[in-house]
Tab-separated table of C-alpha atoms in Angstrom:
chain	number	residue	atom	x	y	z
A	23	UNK	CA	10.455	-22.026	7.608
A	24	UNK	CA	10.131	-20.948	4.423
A	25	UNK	CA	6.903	-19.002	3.347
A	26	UNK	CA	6.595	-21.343	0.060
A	27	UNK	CA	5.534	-24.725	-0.664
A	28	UNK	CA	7.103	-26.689	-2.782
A	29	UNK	CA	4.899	-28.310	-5.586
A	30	UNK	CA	5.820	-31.888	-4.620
A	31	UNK	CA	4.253	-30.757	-0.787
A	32	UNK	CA	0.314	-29.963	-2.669
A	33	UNK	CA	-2.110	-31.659	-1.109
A	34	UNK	CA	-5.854	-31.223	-2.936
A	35	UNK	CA	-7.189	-32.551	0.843
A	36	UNK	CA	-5.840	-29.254	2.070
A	37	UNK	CA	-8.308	-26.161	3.058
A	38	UNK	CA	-6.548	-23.573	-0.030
A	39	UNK	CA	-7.182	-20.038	-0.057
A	40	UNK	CA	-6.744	-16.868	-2.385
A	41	UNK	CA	-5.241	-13.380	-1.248
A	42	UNK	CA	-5.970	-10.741	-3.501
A	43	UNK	CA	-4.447	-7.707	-4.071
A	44	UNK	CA	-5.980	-5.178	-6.383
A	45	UNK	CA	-4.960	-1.558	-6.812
A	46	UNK	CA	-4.860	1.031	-9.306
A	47	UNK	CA	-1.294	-0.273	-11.115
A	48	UNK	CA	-1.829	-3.942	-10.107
A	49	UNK	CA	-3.457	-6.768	-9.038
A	50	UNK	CA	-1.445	-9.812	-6.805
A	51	UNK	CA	-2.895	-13.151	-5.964
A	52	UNK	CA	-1.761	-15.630	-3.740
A	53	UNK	CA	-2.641	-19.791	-3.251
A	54	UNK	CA	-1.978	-20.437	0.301
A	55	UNK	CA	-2.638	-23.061	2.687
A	56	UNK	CA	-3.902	-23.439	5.934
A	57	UNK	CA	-1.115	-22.501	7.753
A	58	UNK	CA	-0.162	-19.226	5.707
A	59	UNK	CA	2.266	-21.401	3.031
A	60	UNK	CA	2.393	-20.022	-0.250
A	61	UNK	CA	2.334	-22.044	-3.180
A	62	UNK	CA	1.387	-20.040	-6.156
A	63	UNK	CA	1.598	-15.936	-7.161
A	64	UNK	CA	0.183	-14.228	-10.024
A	65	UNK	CA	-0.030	-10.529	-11.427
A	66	UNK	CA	-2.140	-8.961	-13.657
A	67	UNK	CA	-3.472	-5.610	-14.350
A	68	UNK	CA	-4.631	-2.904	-12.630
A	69	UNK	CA	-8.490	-3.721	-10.633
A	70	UNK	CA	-9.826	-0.473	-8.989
A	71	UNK	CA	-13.075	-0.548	-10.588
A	72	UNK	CA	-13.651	2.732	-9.762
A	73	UNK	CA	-11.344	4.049	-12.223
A	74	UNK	CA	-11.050	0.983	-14.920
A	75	UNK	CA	-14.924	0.092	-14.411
A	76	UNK	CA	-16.370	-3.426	-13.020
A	77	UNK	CA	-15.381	-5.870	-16.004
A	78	UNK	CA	-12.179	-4.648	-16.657
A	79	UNK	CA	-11.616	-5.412	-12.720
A	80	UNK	CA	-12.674	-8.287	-12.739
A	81	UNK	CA	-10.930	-9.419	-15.670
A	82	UNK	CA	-7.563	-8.489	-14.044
A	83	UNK	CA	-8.435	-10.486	-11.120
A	84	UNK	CA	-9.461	-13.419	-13.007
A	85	UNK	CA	-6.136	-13.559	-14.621
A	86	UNK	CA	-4.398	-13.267	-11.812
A	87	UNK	CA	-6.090	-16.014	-10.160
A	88	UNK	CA	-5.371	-17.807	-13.163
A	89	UNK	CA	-1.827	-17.596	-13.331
A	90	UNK	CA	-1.334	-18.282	-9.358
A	91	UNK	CA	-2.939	-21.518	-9.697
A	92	UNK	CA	-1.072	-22.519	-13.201
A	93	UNK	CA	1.121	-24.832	-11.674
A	94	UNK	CA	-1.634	-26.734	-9.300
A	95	UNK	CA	-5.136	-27.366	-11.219
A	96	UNK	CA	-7.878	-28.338	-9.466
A	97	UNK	CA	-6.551	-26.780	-6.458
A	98	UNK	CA	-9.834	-26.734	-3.851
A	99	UNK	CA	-10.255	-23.418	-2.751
A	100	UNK	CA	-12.309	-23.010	0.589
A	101	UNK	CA	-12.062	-19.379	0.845
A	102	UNK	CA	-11.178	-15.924	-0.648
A	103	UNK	CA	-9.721	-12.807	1.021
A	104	UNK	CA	-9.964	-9.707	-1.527
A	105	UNK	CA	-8.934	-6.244	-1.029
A	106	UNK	CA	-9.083	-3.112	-3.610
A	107	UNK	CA	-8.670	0.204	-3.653
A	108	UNK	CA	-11.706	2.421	-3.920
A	109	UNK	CA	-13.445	-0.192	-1.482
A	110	UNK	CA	-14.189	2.473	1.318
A	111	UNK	CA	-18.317	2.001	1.573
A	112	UNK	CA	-20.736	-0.912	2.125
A	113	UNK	CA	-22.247	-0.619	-1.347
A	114	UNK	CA	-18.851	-0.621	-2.858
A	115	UNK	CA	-18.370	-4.101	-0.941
A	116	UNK	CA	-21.803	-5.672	-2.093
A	117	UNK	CA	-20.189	-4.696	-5.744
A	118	UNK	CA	-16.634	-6.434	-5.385
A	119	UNK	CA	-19.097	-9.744	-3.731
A	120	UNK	CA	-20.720	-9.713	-6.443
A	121	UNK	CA	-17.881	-9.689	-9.144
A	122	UNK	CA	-16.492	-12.397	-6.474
A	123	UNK	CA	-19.536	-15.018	-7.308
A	124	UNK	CA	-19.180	-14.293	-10.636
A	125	UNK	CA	-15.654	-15.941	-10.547
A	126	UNK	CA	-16.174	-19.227	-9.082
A	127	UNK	CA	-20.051	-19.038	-10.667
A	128	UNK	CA	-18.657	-18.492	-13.930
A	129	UNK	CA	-15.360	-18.071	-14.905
A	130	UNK	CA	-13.367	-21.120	-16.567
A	131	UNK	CA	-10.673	-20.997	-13.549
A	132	UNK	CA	-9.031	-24.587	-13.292
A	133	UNK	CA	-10.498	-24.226	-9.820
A	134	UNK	CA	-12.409	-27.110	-7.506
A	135	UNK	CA	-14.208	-24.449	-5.499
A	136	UNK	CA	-15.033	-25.690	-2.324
A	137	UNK	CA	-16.050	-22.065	-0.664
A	138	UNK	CA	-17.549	-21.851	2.406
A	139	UNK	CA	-20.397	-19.456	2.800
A	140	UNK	CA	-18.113	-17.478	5.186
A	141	UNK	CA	-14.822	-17.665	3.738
A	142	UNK	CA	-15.155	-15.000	1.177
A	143	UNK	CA	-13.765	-11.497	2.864
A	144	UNK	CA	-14.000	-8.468	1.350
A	145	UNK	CA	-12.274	-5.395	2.330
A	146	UNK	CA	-10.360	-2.031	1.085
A	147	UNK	CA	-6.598	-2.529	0.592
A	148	UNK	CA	-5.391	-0.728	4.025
A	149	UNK	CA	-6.867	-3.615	5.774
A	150	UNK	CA	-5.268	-6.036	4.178
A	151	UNK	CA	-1.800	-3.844	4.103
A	152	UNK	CA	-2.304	-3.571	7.768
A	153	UNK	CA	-2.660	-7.504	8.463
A	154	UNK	CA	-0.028	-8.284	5.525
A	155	UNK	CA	2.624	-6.203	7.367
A	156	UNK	CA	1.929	-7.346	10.887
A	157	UNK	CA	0.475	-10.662	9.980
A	158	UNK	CA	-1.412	-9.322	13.117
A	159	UNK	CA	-5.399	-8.237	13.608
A	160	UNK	CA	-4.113	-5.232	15.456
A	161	UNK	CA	-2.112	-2.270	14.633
A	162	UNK	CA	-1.574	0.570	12.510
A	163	UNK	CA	-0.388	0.798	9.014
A	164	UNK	CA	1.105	4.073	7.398
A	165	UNK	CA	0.851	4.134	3.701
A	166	UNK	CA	3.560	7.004	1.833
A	167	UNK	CA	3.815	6.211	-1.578
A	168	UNK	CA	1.964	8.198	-4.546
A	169	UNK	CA	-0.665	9.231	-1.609
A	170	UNK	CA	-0.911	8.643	1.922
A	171	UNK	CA	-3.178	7.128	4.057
A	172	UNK	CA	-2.690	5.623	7.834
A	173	UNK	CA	-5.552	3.121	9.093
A	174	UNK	CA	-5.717	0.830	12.347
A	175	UNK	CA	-7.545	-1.367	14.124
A	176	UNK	CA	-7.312	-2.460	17.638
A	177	UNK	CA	-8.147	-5.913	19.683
A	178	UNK	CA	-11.506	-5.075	20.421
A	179	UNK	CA	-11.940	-5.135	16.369
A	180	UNK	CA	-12.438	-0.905	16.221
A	181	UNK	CA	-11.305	0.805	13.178
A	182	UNK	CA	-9.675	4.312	12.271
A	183	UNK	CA	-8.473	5.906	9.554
A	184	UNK	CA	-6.864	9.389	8.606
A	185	UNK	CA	-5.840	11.001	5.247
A	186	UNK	CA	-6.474	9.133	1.996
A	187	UNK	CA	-8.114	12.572	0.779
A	188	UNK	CA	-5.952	12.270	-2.545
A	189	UNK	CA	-3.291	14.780	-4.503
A	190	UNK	CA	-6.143	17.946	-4.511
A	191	UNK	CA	-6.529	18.561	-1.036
A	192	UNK	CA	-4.969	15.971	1.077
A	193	UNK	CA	-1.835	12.922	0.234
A	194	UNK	CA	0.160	14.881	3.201
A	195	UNK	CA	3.769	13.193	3.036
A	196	UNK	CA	3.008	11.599	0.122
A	197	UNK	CA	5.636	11.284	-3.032
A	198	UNK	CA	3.628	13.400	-4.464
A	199	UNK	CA	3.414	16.116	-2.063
A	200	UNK	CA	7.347	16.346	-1.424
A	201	UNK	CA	8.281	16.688	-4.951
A	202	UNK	CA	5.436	19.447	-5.540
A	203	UNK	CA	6.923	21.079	-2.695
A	204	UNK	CA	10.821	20.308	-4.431
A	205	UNK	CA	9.595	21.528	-7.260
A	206	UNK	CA	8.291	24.752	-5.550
A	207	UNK	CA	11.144	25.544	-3.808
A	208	UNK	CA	13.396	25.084	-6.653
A	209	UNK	CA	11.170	27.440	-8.825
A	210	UNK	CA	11.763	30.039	-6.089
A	211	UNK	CA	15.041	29.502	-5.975
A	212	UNK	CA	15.053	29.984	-9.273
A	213	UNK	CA	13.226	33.587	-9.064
A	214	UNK	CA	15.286	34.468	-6.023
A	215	UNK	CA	11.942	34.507	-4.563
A	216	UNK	CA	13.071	31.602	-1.875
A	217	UNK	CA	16.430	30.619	-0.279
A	218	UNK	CA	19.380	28.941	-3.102
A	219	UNK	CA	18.663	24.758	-2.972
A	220	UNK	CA	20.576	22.105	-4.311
A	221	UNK	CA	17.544	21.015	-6.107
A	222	UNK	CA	17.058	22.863	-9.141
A	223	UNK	CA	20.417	21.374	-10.049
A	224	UNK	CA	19.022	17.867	-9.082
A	225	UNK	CA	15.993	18.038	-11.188
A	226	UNK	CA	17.791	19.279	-14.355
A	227	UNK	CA	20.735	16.677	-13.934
A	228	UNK	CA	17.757	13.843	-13.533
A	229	UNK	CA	15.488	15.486	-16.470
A	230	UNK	CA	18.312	15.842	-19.073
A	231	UNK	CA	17.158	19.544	-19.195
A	232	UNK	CA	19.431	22.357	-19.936
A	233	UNK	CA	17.507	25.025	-18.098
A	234	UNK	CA	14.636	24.862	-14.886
A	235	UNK	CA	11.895	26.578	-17.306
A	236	UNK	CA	12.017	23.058	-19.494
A	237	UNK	CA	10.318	21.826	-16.394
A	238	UNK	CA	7.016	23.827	-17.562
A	239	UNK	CA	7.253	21.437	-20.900
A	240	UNK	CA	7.833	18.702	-19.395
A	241	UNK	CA	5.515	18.715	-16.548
A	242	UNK	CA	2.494	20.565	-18.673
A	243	UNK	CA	2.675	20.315	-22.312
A	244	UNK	CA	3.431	16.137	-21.239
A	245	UNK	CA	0.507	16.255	-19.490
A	246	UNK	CA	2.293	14.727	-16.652
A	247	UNK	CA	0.036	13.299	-13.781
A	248	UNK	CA	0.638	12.439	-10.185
A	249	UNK	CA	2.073	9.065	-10.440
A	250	UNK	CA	5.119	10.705	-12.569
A	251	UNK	CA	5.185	13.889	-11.004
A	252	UNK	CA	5.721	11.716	-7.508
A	253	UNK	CA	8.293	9.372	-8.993
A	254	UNK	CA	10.165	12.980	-8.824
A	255	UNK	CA	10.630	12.740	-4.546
A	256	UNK	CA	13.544	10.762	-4.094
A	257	UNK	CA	15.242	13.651	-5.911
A	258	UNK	CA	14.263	15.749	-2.696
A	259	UNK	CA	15.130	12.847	-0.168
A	260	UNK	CA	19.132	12.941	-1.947
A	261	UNK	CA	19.453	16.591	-1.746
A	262	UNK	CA	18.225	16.115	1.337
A	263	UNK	CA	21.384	13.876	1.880
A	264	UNK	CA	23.912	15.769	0.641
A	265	UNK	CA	22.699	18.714	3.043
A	266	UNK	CA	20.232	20.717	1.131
A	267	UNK	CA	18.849	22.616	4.025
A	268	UNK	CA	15.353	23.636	2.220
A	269	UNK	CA	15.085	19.765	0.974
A	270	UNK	CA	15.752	18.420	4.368
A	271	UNK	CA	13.232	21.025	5.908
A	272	UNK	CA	10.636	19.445	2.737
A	273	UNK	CA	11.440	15.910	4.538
A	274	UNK	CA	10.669	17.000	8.463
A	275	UNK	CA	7.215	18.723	7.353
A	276	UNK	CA	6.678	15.522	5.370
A	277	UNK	CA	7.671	12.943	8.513
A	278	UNK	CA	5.547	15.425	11.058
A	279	UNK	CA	2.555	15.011	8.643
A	280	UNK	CA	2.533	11.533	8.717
A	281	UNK	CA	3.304	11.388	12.366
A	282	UNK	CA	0.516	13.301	12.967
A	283	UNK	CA	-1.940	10.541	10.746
A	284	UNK	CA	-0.301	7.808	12.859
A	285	UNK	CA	-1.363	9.673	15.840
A	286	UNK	CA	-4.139	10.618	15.401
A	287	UNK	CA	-5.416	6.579	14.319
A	288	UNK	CA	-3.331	5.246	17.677
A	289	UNK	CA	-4.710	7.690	20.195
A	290	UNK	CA	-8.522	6.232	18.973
A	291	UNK	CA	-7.165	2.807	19.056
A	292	UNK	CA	-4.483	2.326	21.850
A	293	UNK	CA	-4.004	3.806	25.563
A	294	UNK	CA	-0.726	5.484	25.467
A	295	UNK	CA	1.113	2.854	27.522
A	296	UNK	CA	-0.050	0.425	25.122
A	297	UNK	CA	1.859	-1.824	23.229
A	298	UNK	CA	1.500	-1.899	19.578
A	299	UNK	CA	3.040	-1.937	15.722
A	300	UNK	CA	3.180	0.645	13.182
A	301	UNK	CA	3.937	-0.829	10.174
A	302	UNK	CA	5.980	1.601	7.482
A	303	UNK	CA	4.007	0.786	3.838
A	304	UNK	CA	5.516	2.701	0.470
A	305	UNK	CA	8.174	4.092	-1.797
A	306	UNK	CA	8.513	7.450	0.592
A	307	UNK	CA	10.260	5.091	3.127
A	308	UNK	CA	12.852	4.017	1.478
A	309	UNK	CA	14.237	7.189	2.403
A	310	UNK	CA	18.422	7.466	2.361
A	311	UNK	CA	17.611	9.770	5.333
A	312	UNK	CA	15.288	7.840	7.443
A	313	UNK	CA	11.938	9.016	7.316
A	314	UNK	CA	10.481	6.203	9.531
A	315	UNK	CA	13.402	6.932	12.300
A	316	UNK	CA	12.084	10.451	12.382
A	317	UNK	CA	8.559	9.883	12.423
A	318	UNK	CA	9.160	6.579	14.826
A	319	UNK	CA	10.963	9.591	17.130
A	320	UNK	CA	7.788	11.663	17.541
A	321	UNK	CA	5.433	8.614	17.717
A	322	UNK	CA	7.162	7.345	20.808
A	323	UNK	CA	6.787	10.828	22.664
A	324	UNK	CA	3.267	9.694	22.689
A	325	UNK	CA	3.345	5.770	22.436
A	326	UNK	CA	7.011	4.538	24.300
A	327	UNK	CA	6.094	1.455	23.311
A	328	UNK	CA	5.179	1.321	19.653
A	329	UNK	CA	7.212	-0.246	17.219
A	330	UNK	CA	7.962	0.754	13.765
A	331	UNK	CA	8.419	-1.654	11.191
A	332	UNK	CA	8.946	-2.871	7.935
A	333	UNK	CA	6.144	-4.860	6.537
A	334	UNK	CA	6.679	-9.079	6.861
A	335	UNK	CA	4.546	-9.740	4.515
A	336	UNK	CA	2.688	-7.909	0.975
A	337	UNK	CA	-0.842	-7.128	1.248
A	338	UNK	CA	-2.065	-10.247	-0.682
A	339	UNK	CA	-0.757	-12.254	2.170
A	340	UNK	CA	-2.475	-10.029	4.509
A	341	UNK	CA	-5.723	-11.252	1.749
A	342	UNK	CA	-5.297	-14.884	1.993
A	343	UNK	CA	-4.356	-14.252	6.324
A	344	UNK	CA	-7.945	-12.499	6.381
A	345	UNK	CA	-9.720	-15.156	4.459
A	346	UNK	CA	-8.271	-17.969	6.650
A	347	UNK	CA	-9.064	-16.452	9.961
A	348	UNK	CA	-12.877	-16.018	8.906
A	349	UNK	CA	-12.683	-20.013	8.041
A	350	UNK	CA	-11.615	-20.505	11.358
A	351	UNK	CA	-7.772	-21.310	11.307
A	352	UNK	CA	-6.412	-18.698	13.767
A	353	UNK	CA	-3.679	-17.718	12.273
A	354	UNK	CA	-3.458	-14.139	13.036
A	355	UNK	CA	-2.175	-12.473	16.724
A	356	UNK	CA	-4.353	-9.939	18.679
């Protein structure tokens, strides 16, 4: 069955609900029903108000609700599941309530709110990237994109994390972190300080640059930051491919770091013999040479039966999921 709804199948009787999505690029909303259907998306903006401050936030949010529910006004929402980044502390969650009341309060949404006093969740975007991916309460996710991050939780309802420490002292297997260390080792190759590496060639060929010290131009006097400096890694994973032997050694440090965050969430969550999912979240696994076979190896010296996946669903859905469970629907496995 089809995860959509089709717009002759709306029913203003039905129990609606919003998943939100709000991160640091952009900001996702979903209309679903009661059973998980989805019947509207919208994207805005960027809505971690730690870095674009509380209106701008909520703005983005508010116009992604708005263009989710475009095609079915008056839609009667009973409940809202929101998750942002930079939500990691209790008063950071009173905040995001608050800028929660303040849309169906008073924001001009084409909304019938019908919200139940215990159908607003709010939560940090691992959670809701964990129960998106496994449309399950249990289990661990393993973000690699920009940064990294792994969080679980387990049926009992306990929590773990590991990582998230960002680019200065922590991101371990992040995009970011392999092509600093690409970049290192082709800088050394450079020198003859380090062993020769396809990658040098890789990053001038992708760069347009005639020679490796235009890198210092590009990368300082550009001011680049972390998002473009991480959009650099699948340079590393396709030397990697074709055999580079210092890129592929840059990719097995990378897959043993993130092992080890897996890991180390599972053993606090799950006996060994346990059964559970590890769901595979960001750019750095789209690997050409399997990143998620080789850290899915070294989980299941531990774990034999964990499973690594791909997500099912985006994190939104993992919103809207959350929201519906709290209203009582059961719609998510233990």
């Amino acid at each position: 069955m089809s995860d959509w709804v089709r717009d002759s199948e709306f029913n203003d009787s039905t129990d609606w609900v919003l998943g939100i999505d709000g991160g640091g690029t952009k900001t996702v909303c979903l209309v679903m029903d009661e059973t998980g259907t989805i019947a509207g998306r919208g994207e805005a903006g960027p809505s971690n108000y730690q870095t674009i401050g509380l209106a701008a936030a909520g703005e983005s949010i508010s116009q992604a609700i708005a263009l989710a529910v475009k095609n079915l006004p008056g839609v009667a929402i009973a409940g809202i599941g929101v998750g942002l980044a930079g939500v990691g502390r209790p008063a950071d969650v009173q905040v995001v309530q608050g800028l929660v009341t303040g849309l169906y309060q008073e924001s001009p949404l084409p909304i019938c709110w019908k919200l139940h006093s215990e159908g607003v969740v709010v939560t940090h975007d691992c959670a809701i990237a964990l129960v998106g991916g496994t449309r399950s309460a249990s289990g661990v996710a393993i973000v690699a994109g920009t940064g990294s991050i792994a969080y679980g939780c387990n049926p009992q309802g306990e929590s773990k994390r590991a990582g998230g420490w960002g680019y200065r002292f922590g991101d371990e297997g992040s995009g970011y972190q392999i092509a600093i260390a690409g970049l290192k080792a082709a800088a050394r190759s450079h020198d003859g300080r380090g062993p020769k590496t396809l990658l040098p060639d890789f990053f001038l060929n992708y760069l347009n640059l005639n020679q490796l010290e235009d890198l210092i131009e590009v990368i300082y006097r550009r001011g680049w930051g972390v998002t473009e400096i991480a959009a650099l890694s699948p340079l590393v994973d396709r030397a990697a491919a074709a055999g580079d032997a210092i890129a592929i050694q840059i990719l097995d440090d990378a897959a043993a770091e993130l092992a080890l965050m897996t890991e180390t969430v599972a053993s606090a969550l799950f006996t060994p013999d346990q059964a559970f999912e590890v769901v595979t979240i960001g750019g750095v696994w789209r690997s050409v040479c399997h990143l998620g076979d080789r850290m899915g190896e070294s989980l299941r010296r531990q774990f034999p039966a964990v499973q690594v996946i791909s997500p099912r669903h985006e994190p939104a859905y993992g919103a809207g999921l959350l929201a519906l469970e709290r209203l009582g629907k059961g719609v998510l496995s233990r």
